[in-house]
Amino acid sequence: MTTAPNQKEIISKGTYDAIIDQLRACHTPAEILAFEEWFDQTVKIGPLYAVICDLLRNRSISRCTASKWFETLLKHRDDIIKGL
C-alpha cells in the first residue's frame, strides 16, 4: 500500500471552501471552464486541476464531484489537442 506524503497547508481552509463553493455554483461545462480560466489567471497558487487534486486528497470533496470537474477540464484539453 502506498501513501501520499503529508502536505503542508499552503491554502487556508477558508480559501479552499470558497473555491469549492465557486465550483459547485457552476452548473454547465462552460461555467466550469470560465472559472478555470479566471482562476488560472487570477489566483497564483497553481492550476485549478492541482487544487482539485488537493481537495480530493484532503477529502474535502467527493470522488463524484471531482470526477465531474476533471471530466470537463480533460475533455476541453482533448478538444484543444484534436484541433491542433
Coordinates of N, CA and C in Angstrom, one line a residue, residues 20 24 52 55-70:
I20 N -14.4 25.6 -3.5 CA -15.4 24.6 -3.6 C -16.8 25.2 -3.9
R24 N -19.0 24.5 -7.2 CA -20.3 23.9 -7.1 C -21.4 24.8 -7.6
I52 N -7.9 20.9 -7.2 CA -8.9 19.9 -7.1 C -8.3 18.6 -6.6
L55 N -8.0 19.0 -2.9 CA -9.3 18.9 -2.3 C -9.7 17.4 -2.2
L56 N -9.5 16.7 -3.2 CA -9.8 15.2 -3.2 C -8.9 14.5 -2.2
R57 N -7.6 14.8 -2.2 CA -6.7 14.1 -1.3 C -7.1 14.4 0.1
N58 N -7.5 15.6 0.4 CA -7.9 16.0 1.8 C -9.3 15.6 2.1
R59 N -9.9 15.0 1.2 CA -11.3 14.5 1.4 C -12.3 15.7 1.7
S60 N -12.0 16.8 1.0 CA -12.9 18.0 1.1 C -14.0 17.9 0.1
I61 N -13.8 17.1 -0.9 CA -14.9 16.9 -1.9 C -15.0 15.4 -2.2
S62 N -16.1 15.0 -2.8 CA -16.3 13.6 -3.1 C -15.7 13.3 -4.4
R63 N -15.5 12.0 -4.6 CA -14.9 11.5 -5.8 C -15.8 11.8 -7.0
C64 N -17.1 11.7 -6.8 CA -18.1 12.0 -7.8 C -18.0 13.5 -8.3
T65 N -17.9 14.4 -7.3 CA -17.8 15.8 -7.6 C -16.5 16.1 -8.4
A66 N -15.4 15.5 -7.9 CA -14.1 15.7 -8.5 C -14.1 15.2 -9.9
S67 N -14.7 14.0 -10.1 CA -14.7 13.4 -11.4 C -15.5 14.3 -12.4
K68 N -16.6 14.9 -12.0 CA -17.3 15.8 -12.9 C -16.5 16.9 -13.3
W69 N -15.7 17.5 -12.4 CA -14.9 18.7 -12.7 C -13.7 18.2 -13.6
F70 N -13.1 17.1 -13.3 CA -12.0 16.6 -14.1 C -12.4 16.3 -15.5

